[in-house]
Structure formats: structure tokens, C-alpha cells
Amino acid sequence: MPQPPHIRTKPLIPGPVSRRTILKAGGTLLLSVFPVLPAAAAQILAVRVWPAADYTRVTLENDSDLKVTHFTVPDPQRLVVDIEGLELNPTLKSLVAKIQSGDPYIKQVRVGQNRPNVVRLVFDLKEEIKPQVFTLAPVGSYKHRLIFDLYPVRAVDPIAAMIEKGEWSRADAPPGSPEMPAPAPAPNPPLAATPPVTAPATVPPAPAVTPPVVAPPVPHIVPPAGPVLAQPTVPAPAVPVPKTELPDPAPVRPDPPRVAAQKHDKGGKVVRMMTIALDPGHGGEDPGAIGASGTREKDIVLAIAKRLKFKLEEQPNMRVMLTRDGDYFVPLGVRVEKARKVQADLFVSIHADAFLLPTARGSSVFVLSEKGATSTAARWLANKENLADAIGGVNMQSHDKQIASVLLDLSTTAQINDSMKLGKAVLGEISGIARLHKGSVEQAGFAVLKAPDIPSILIETAFISNPEEEAKLRDNGYQDQIAAAITKGIKRYFAANPPLAKGRQT
């Protein structure tokens, strides 16, 4: 029987199905069968600690950007850091063993999984600090870095540090500098402070009674934001027992005439002290150039700078300030600012750089240029050196604008002219003991040479990228020869250009 024309039946076999419909159905099926996988936790690739008197830096290198919060806790002083998106791993646990007993600011660090995907670090501190916590994007050979910079509440003053070391007279503090602190009293008064009792020589002294060693109780520290899990066990510190014997005498070195602020020559004329700022390049997170045998520029130039410091301080009326005296990073602007704070008469930056070709060789001396580099190689080296802040890691959010302004082109023509005279004197002496890369002083826009009021030079002692020169740089004899040549060049410069009376203000 035929159906009425107004009734339509649905076909039993469906029509053609689009590919998109099938893919959507398949995706829905997979999501229903397999749960959504959580995002992979970030991985800590390396941990590094750089203790120094200026500040202590802790670096966590990782494979992704991390979100971090931190706060300080007093009595006793602690810095608590929570890092999100992180699971505890052996590399991060190794941070505990990297804290040195001589660290100026950190007693110890505790590491634990505070809660899922959150790791907590607790830094037990030796004094109150001003922390700076920031991240750095990948640069050079580094991945993402999380940086903890622990600065003292009162910044280290370079003149106060030199006074403490006996390298500066209190009467010679520059005008406008803060009052120098008095020497800190000894922690334990000497036994001879009581009135001595005269006794016959034949009477033996009474045996010393050693007091018992009592360890102070270790307080149980619970930061306010939650307990720290899996804390390493820290033994109670032992109280040192006072000793009656005298300490071993410090090694005696020649006492150069650098204590008095002013001296008189044979004719009665006043001769003032000359202050030289030596700047060993790179340091800390910034290794500088690395030779084929693994020699790091930052280590070589620090060794040469220390030799040079010793030789200069043996000269009459010369004293030296190092912009860094250990393996830690100093931003370019801070290097210049340190020299200006001590009102340095000269600024000498020491390097041992690399070039694109391993055949490049020879020593060079550079001064600042106002109009551009004198050669392509000079421009390339300057650009490379000026990346030090990016590689070493500068917290740009808190970078002192006054220090950063030093890197502007404020140098005068007179400063560059004086720098050229110094550079020629030093290059002439170096030519007597080493091959020169170029027979004249070169110029380029090195940021570290931009002190507007200090004659400044940068010395490339040799190319660490050249295997033969890398071997020379590692040799103690060559380091001593370079230091001696620079010393002679500085003496030649001062002989022809006596320093004027100090009139600058810090």
C-alpha cells in the first residue's frame, strides 16, 4: 500500500559524515578514557653560591621561568622563599652543602617540599639583610636563572674597607665621605687586661682549668607561612673554648709608605698619596672568555690584578683598590662607582679576552672613544665586554639610576687625552715582554671606561682563545712579567703627569 505523499521516512543508512565530526568524536573519546595530565614540574639544573663581603648571591638555574614569593623573619634573622611549580630534586638538595662556613651573611639553608608543587628554602642568616629576588631570561650558555642577592643593610664602603685593612689613613678620607666607623672591639677581651701579678720566675704557673663545653639550645624555627618539610639535620654549634696561648703571628710583608695621607719629600714639598683602582674583569656568574683547556678569564685576571696590587703598593705613595677581590660578579656601573668613591687617580681594567679566530694573539691597550671604535676588532671586543651585565645578572628593577648614569657618555675630552697618555706608557712597557696585537692604543666604547673624571684604560693581557697564549696566561712567570710591565707604565705616566691636588667631590 503506498504511503501518503505528506509522510517522509528517515533513511536507515546515514548520509556522508564529515572528517571534522569524526575527529571531534575521537578526541572526546580519548579525553574520557585518559585523564588530563598535569603540567610537568620545572627542573633545577644547577645551583651556585657566590659569597663576598659586598653581598652573597645564590643562583638556581632551571629549564623554565619560576614564580617565587619571599619574606624575612626576625629573631633570629631568616629569609624564607617559596618557589611554585617545582618538585624537590637532588640538585636542589645539594644547595645545603654549598653554603660555606665563611659566608658573611648565610649560616645555613634548609630545603623542603612545603606543599605539592611548592618548594621552600629557609636561609638562616648571620645578620639582617636586604634581599633582592629576581629572575633572568636565558642568555649565553645559561638557561633561566632565579637569583637571590643578599645585601647588608649598611652597604660596604670601599674606603672603610681599606681603612679596616690598614690600606687607608682615616685622616685622608675624601671630602663629603661618611664618617669612618671605629674599629670593632675584640669579641673576647684579652687575658692581659687584668692587672698583672709579679711572681718569681721559679714558680710554675698554675695549670689552666678548661671550662666545660656547653652547646646552646637550638631553637625550633617554624616560619609563619608553614613548616618546612624534610629539613636536613644540623648539629648544634660548639662554643669555642678560650685559649691562653698566643695566636700564630700573621705573615709579615713589606710595609709600603701608604698609611699617611701626605708626606714630604727631601725638599719639604708635600707629596700626596696616589690611588689606583684595579678592575679584574668578569667574576661570579660571568666567567668571561674560556680557553680551549678550560682556563677561565675571570680567574686569570684576578690573579694578575693581585700581583699588580702588590707591586704598586711597593712604590712610594701609591695605594690600590680592587673592584673585586674574589670570585663574585660586580656590575659595570658599580665598578666605576667604586673607583669614584675612593677618588681614584687611575682606573685600570684587566682582561684576557677571546676572538672569533684562535689565531688572534698579542696584548692590547684600549681607551674610550667618543666617535666609534678604531677597528672592527675593537668594536667587537667592546660589544662583547659590555654584555657582562646581562651574563653576570643585574637586577634592572632595582639598579641604582645614579650608578647607571655613570655609563652615559659623560667623559670629557681631557679625560680621554689623559687616558691616551696612560695607555701609551703602559703599552710601551708591555711591548718589551709580550707581542702586541696592535702597535698603538686602540679606542672603543667600553662601558667600564666611562668615568668622567678618571683616566681609564682597559688592558687585554693576551688572547685566551689562542692555545699558546692561554698557556702563557696560566704561567706564574708571565703573570708576574705583565704585572711588572704595567707597574712601570703607571710610574712613567705619573712621572710625566704629576697628579693635581684632590679637588673632586664624591
XYZ file of C-alpha atoms in Angstrom:
506
model
C 0.000 0.000 0.000
C 1.613 3.282 -0.992
C 2.285 5.846 1.740
C 0.653 9.217 1.713
C 2.761 11.841 -0.015
C 2.985 14.049 3.097
C 4.661 11.353 5.229
C 8.501 11.116 4.916
C 10.505 8.252 6.352
C 14.034 8.705 7.805
C 16.580 6.699 5.844
C 18.081 3.740 7.727
C 21.595 4.390 6.351
C 23.099 7.763 7.367
C 24.480 10.116 4.789
C 28.155 11.044 4.404
C 29.875 12.176 7.681
C 32.474 14.965 7.627
C 36.063 14.315 8.715
C 35.819 17.038 11.339
C 32.900 15.275 13.001
C 34.887 12.056 13.262
C 37.937 13.836 14.728
C 35.815 15.591 17.337
C 34.235 12.322 18.350
C 37.637 10.650 18.604
C 39.027 13.446 20.745
C 36.055 13.257 23.089
C 36.579 9.512 23.437
C 40.279 9.915 24.278
C 39.558 12.578 26.925
C 37.005 10.297 28.523
C 39.425 7.377 28.658
C 42.691 9.195 29.657
C 42.724 11.830 32.429
C 44.263 15.235 31.757
C 47.986 15.052 32.578
C 49.335 17.754 34.920
C 51.956 20.162 33.614
C 55.487 18.877 34.092
C 57.283 20.437 37.067
C 60.256 22.676 36.388
C 63.665 21.111 36.818
C 66.575 22.704 38.693
C 69.659 22.212 36.515
C 72.360 23.758 38.732
C 72.799 25.657 41.981
C 75.648 28.096 42.665
C 76.631 30.252 45.644
C 78.917 33.315 45.410
C 79.805 34.684 48.886
C 81.522 38.055 49.128
C 81.809 40.988 51.504
C 79.751 43.136 49.105
C 76.871 40.644 49.003
C 76.158 36.918 48.710
C 74.460 35.620 45.586
C 72.590 32.301 45.277
C 71.667 31.165 41.772
C 69.196 28.456 40.787
C 69.425 27.633 37.088
C 66.326 25.923 35.718
C 64.609 24.963 32.499
C 61.673 27.393 32.755
C 60.604 30.632 34.370
C 59.616 30.243 38.027
C 57.135 32.089 40.211
C 58.537 32.935 43.610
C 57.493 34.727 46.801
C 59.712 35.616 49.741
C 59.626 37.261 53.152
C 62.021 37.827 56.063
C 61.566 36.708 59.672
C 63.394 38.350 62.630
C 64.691 36.875 65.891
C 66.577 35.031 64.555
C 67.006 36.524 61.116
C 65.771 34.307 58.267
C 64.850 34.655 54.618
C 62.009 32.365 53.531
C 61.482 31.677 49.817
C 58.606 29.714 48.274
C 59.059 28.541 44.673
C 55.959 27.381 42.805
C 55.824 24.746 40.079
C 58.800 22.882 41.488
C 59.443 19.460 42.949
C 62.401 18.737 45.200
C 65.276 17.020 43.391
C 68.867 16.040 44.313
C 70.331 19.095 42.570
C 68.283 21.472 44.699
C 69.076 19.474 47.854
C 72.785 19.946 47.108
C 72.374 23.656 47.908
C 72.621 22.761 51.609
C 76.231 21.601 51.230
C 77.272 24.608 49.127
C 76.939 27.137 51.966
C 80.431 27.874 53.263
C 81.186 28.480 56.918
C 82.901 31.748 55.999
C 79.891 33.165 54.164
C 79.403 36.708 55.509
C 75.612 36.528 55.546
C 74.297 32.928 55.447
C 74.648 30.472 58.347
C 72.881 27.603 56.632
C 69.982 26.843 54.305
C 67.156 24.360 54.708
C 65.280 22.927 51.763
C 61.940 21.114 51.808
C 58.745 20.325 49.914
C 56.382 22.725 51.650
C 53.309 21.519 49.763
C 52.630 19.906 46.382
C 54.444 21.793 43.615
C 55.909 24.296 46.115
C 59.464 24.080 47.429
C 60.507 26.195 50.384
C 64.012 27.485 51.107
C 64.838 28.909 54.532
C 68.098 30.857 54.781
C 69.303 31.199 58.380
C 71.189 34.495 58.398
C 74.117 35.907 60.357
C 72.733 39.435 60.294
C 69.851 41.472 58.933
C 69.977 41.714 55.150
C 68.194 43.448 52.279
C 67.226 40.675 49.851
C 66.742 41.087 46.123
C 64.983 38.174 44.435
C 64.584 38.272 40.663
C 64.688 36.123 37.538
C 66.898 36.312 34.457
C 65.966 35.224 30.952
C 68.273 32.785 29.126
C 71.470 34.387 27.849
C 74.731 32.954 26.586
C 75.149 29.408 27.875
C 72.680 29.924 30.722
C 69.040 28.802 30.872
C 66.505 30.572 33.092
C 68.006 31.756 36.387
C 66.417 32.568 39.719
C 68.679 34.928 41.686
C 68.810 35.670 45.428
C 71.110 38.609 46.250
C 71.615 39.133 49.986
C 72.941 42.640 50.660
C 73.891 44.027 54.086
C 71.579 46.665 55.483
C 74.511 49.067 55.506
C 76.406 48.847 52.221
C 80.118 48.163 52.369
C 82.021 51.411 51.858
C 85.251 50.898 49.857
C 87.185 53.461 51.909
C 86.020 51.929 55.204
C 87.097 48.521 53.920
C 90.552 49.863 53.029
C 90.863 51.520 56.445
C 89.998 48.228 58.114
C 92.760 46.530 56.119
C 95.228 49.288 57.007
C 95.394 50.489 53.411
C 93.997 53.978 54.044
C 94.518 56.658 56.677
C 91.430 57.968 58.480
C 92.831 61.476 58.060
C 92.757 61.041 54.292
C 89.048 60.317 53.844
C 87.748 62.194 50.783
C 85.661 65.316 51.362
C 81.996 64.551 51.813
C 82.536 60.886 52.658
C 80.652 59.468 55.641
C 82.399 59.270 58.970
C 84.529 56.174 59.123
C 83.437 53.637 61.742
C 85.721 52.933 64.665
C 87.463 49.563 64.754
C 85.214 46.853 66.146
C 86.178 45.708 69.670
C 87.579 42.251 70.097
C 84.841 39.697 70.848
C 86.734 38.344 73.875
C 88.839 40.742 75.994
C 92.481 39.698 76.198
C 93.538 37.894 79.319
C 96.228 40.506 79.939
C 93.561 43.188 80.502
C 93.616 42.479 84.266
C 96.500 43.939 86.330
C 99.478 41.615 86.005
C 100.775 39.887 89.108
C 104.548 39.737 89.518
C 105.764 36.308 90.558
C 109.204 34.747 90.835
C 110.398 33.079 87.712
C 110.900 29.815 89.556
C 107.250 29.491 90.475
C 105.484 27.387 87.855
C 102.208 28.807 86.581
C 99.026 27.248 87.836
C 97.514 24.771 85.416
C 94.765 26.246 83.289
C 91.301 24.989 84.033
C 89.369 24.242 80.911
C 85.689 25.129 81.329
C 83.215 22.537 80.104
C 81.845 22.999 76.606
C 78.119 23.661 76.721
C 76.226 23.783 73.480
C 73.474 26.407 73.399
C 69.960 25.123 72.798
C 68.935 25.137 69.166
C 65.539 26.844 68.840
C 62.887 25.109 66.831
C 62.173 27.524 63.965
C 58.791 27.376 62.303
C 58.292 30.082 59.679
C 54.860 31.690 59.852
C 53.773 30.510 56.383
C 54.006 26.802 57.280
C 56.507 24.181 58.351
C 59.493 23.254 56.271
C 59.465 19.601 55.312
C 62.449 17.320 55.034
C 64.826 19.712 56.733
C 68.407 18.495 56.960
C 69.619 17.771 60.440
C 72.018 20.485 61.588
C 74.328 19.702 64.545
C 74.415 22.161 67.398
C 77.343 24.564 67.062
C 80.079 24.083 69.636
C 81.124 27.000 71.805
C 84.836 27.709 71.250
C 86.996 27.316 74.345
C 89.131 30.358 75.182
C 92.809 29.647 74.656
C 95.596 31.148 76.674
C 98.296 30.670 74.071
C 99.018 33.486 71.665
C 97.820 33.097 68.058
C 100.313 32.462 65.299
C 101.741 35.759 64.028
C 100.424 36.951 60.689
C 102.898 36.780 57.820
C 104.925 39.981 57.620
C 105.007 41.766 54.280
C 106.912 44.928 53.464
C 105.094 47.969 54.762
C 104.827 50.320 51.795
C 104.589 54.020 52.653
C 100.852 54.236 52.081
C 99.423 54.886 55.534
C 99.966 58.598 55.835
C 97.714 60.860 53.829
C 100.520 63.257 52.974
C 104.290 63.090 53.037
C 107.146 65.468 52.453
C 109.978 64.918 50.029
C 113.588 65.849 50.743
C 112.897 69.450 49.814
C 109.960 69.686 52.199
C 107.343 69.652 49.441
C 104.084 67.901 50.265
C 103.607 64.693 48.272
C 100.125 63.228 48.338
C 99.061 59.625 48.006
C 98.002 58.330 44.592
C 95.052 55.961 44.491
C 94.755 53.407 41.706
C 91.607 51.376 41.050
C 92.337 47.949 39.573
C 89.411 46.234 37.919
C 89.706 42.456 37.333
C 87.076 41.782 34.674
C 84.093 39.434 34.988
C 83.630 37.207 38.079
C 80.932 35.077 39.669
C 78.195 34.175 37.216
C 80.220 35.765 34.429
C 83.296 33.588 33.718
C 84.464 35.752 30.823
C 86.208 34.033 27.935
C 87.153 30.371 28.304
C 90.203 28.865 26.642
C 90.430 25.527 24.876
C 91.947 23.958 28.014
C 89.170 25.309 30.218
C 91.045 28.328 31.559
C 88.571 30.980 32.718
C 89.289 34.631 32.106
C 87.880 35.686 35.473
C 90.459 33.576 37.339
C 93.454 34.717 35.291
C 92.738 38.437 35.515
C 92.118 38.290 39.274
C 95.495 36.595 39.760
C 97.226 39.248 37.628
C 95.411 42.070 39.463
C 96.567 40.781 42.851
C 100.165 40.591 41.634
C 99.855 44.110 40.239
C 98.391 45.403 43.501
C 101.362 44.058 45.446
C 103.883 45.623 43.057
C 102.167 49.014 43.015
C 101.925 49.175 46.793
C 105.681 48.645 46.995
C 106.076 52.010 45.225
C 106.241 55.221 47.268
C 102.924 56.992 47.851
C 100.744 54.503 45.969
C 97.753 52.564 47.222
C 95.357 50.283 45.373
C 91.656 49.461 45.500
C 90.383 46.290 43.789
C 86.854 46.465 42.402
C 86.596 42.776 43.312
C 88.993 40.702 45.383
C 87.247 37.354 44.954
C 85.102 35.317 42.612
C 81.860 37.297 42.532
C 80.048 39.448 39.999
C 80.284 43.252 40.039
C 78.122 45.237 37.569
C 79.942 47.561 35.194
C 78.490 50.708 36.716
C 79.376 49.606 40.260
C 82.994 49.092 39.196
C 83.154 52.689 38.002
C 81.309 53.972 41.066
C 83.740 52.217 43.422
C 86.643 53.974 41.738
C 84.921 57.336 42.033
C 84.101 56.813 45.731
C 87.782 56.452 46.584
C 88.600 59.346 44.233
C 90.952 57.165 42.223
C 93.643 58.850 40.157
C 93.662 55.993 37.614
C 91.328 53.175 36.609
C 92.911 50.056 35.070
C 90.634 47.238 33.872
C 92.374 43.906 33.252
C 91.133 41.292 30.764
C 92.262 38.274 28.736
C 89.638 38.020 26.056
C 88.857 35.706 23.163
C 88.268 36.344 19.481
C 86.393 34.526 16.733
C 89.606 33.008 15.367
C 92.056 31.091 17.578
C 94.957 32.625 15.659
C 94.359 36.088 17.167
C 97.190 36.902 19.554
C 99.012 39.708 21.314
C 98.410 42.253 24.057
C 96.353 45.415 23.591
C 95.502 48.591 25.469
C 92.178 50.400 24.940
C 90.760 53.761 25.940
C 87.289 55.175 25.469
C 86.187 56.553 22.129
C 83.691 59.349 21.598
C 83.360 58.787 17.852
C 83.362 54.988 17.478
C 85.858 52.161 17.504
C 89.222 52.466 15.772
C 88.875 48.968 14.287
C 86.307 46.244 13.709
C 88.043 44.025 16.246
C 87.963 46.797 18.858
C 84.234 47.307 18.293
C 83.606 43.554 18.553
C 85.560 43.303 21.817
C 83.802 46.308 23.330
C 80.367 44.934 22.465
C 81.336 41.597 23.987
C 82.635 43.157 27.202
C 79.549 45.328 27.521
C 77.407 42.165 27.721
C 78.901 41.447 31.145
C 75.876 42.833 32.987
C 73.485 40.584 31.043
C 75.602 37.462 31.617
C 76.582 38.251 35.197
C 72.997 39.139 36.054
C 71.905 42.662 37.013
C 68.565 43.275 38.711
C 67.426 46.084 36.441
C 64.327 46.842 38.532
C 66.426 47.941 41.494
C 69.563 49.023 39.630
C 70.672 52.367 41.027
C 69.871 55.012 38.448
C 72.767 57.136 39.643
C 75.154 54.242 39.083
C 73.603 53.513 35.702
C 74.026 57.130 34.706
C 77.793 56.746 35.064
C 77.663 54.581 31.948
C 76.443 57.507 29.869
C 78.896 59.317 27.655
C 79.915 61.865 30.273
C 83.633 61.560 29.681
C 85.390 64.736 28.666
C 87.989 65.197 26.002
C 90.549 65.892 28.732
C 89.805 62.544 30.371
C 90.287 60.709 27.072
C 93.511 62.593 26.385
C 94.892 61.643 29.805
C 93.780 58.061 29.216
C 95.691 58.020 25.915
C 98.858 59.156 27.714
C 98.454 56.411 30.307
C 97.672 53.838 27.621
C 100.781 54.717 25.587
C 103.022 54.487 28.663
C 101.643 51.059 29.622
C 101.636 49.716 26.053
C 105.266 50.776 25.648
C 106.298 48.739 28.678
C 104.217 45.696 27.684
C 105.877 45.679 24.255
C 109.146 44.814 25.981
C 107.856 41.484 27.338
C 104.991 40.437 25.038
C 103.893 40.576 21.423
C 101.418 43.355 20.687
C 98.178 42.751 18.836
C 98.420 46.282 17.512
C 101.266 48.751 17.916
C 99.126 51.667 19.086
C 96.472 52.334 21.704
C 93.014 51.489 20.374
C 89.687 53.118 21.163
C 86.170 51.723 21.530
C 83.013 52.268 23.558
C 83.821 50.134 26.612
C 81.207 50.930 29.257
C 83.644 50.352 32.111
C 85.908 53.182 30.872
C 83.248 55.890 31.142
C 84.226 57.508 34.443
C 84.068 61.214 33.534
C 86.878 62.274 35.877
C 89.366 59.367 35.990
C 91.918 58.463 33.294
C 90.883 54.904 32.409
C 92.390 52.104 30.332
C 91.470 48.514 29.557
C 94.315 46.025 29.074
C 93.900 42.808 27.110
C 96.861 40.896 28.544
C 96.635 38.179 25.845
C 94.056 36.196 23.863
C 92.881 33.271 25.949
C 91.348 31.801 22.774
C 94.859 31.261 21.390
C 96.238 27.943 22.780
C 99.794 29.263 23.053
C 98.733 32.451 24.820
C 96.347 30.513 27.068
C 99.350 28.512 28.302
C 101.270 31.763 28.897
C 98.390 33.256 30.876
C 98.397 30.228 33.172
C 102.133 30.652 33.827
C 103.029 32.442 37.062
C 106.139 33.908 35.461
C 104.198 35.526 32.638
C 101.600 36.901 35.060
C 104.419 38.456 37.071
C 106.004 39.955 33.937
C 102.716 41.533 32.865
C 102.182 42.978 36.348
C 105.714 44.384 36.398
C 105.297 45.975 32.940
C 102.012 47.647 33.920
C 103.638 48.954 37.100
C 106.473 50.521 35.089
C 103.979 52.090 32.682
C 101.995 53.647 35.536
C 105.201 55.036 37.069
C 106.154 56.541 33.699
C 102.741 58.169 33.406
C 102.900 59.738 36.887
C 106.478 60.923 36.275
C 105.328 62.859 33.212
C 101.892 63.807 34.590
C 102.065 64.504 38.346
C 98.586 64.299 39.919
C 96.990 67.530 40.985
C 95.679 68.208 44.468
C 92.473 66.405 45.292
C 89.574 68.691 44.495
C 86.863 66.322 43.343
C 83.817 65.508 45.379
C 82.333 62.060 45.604
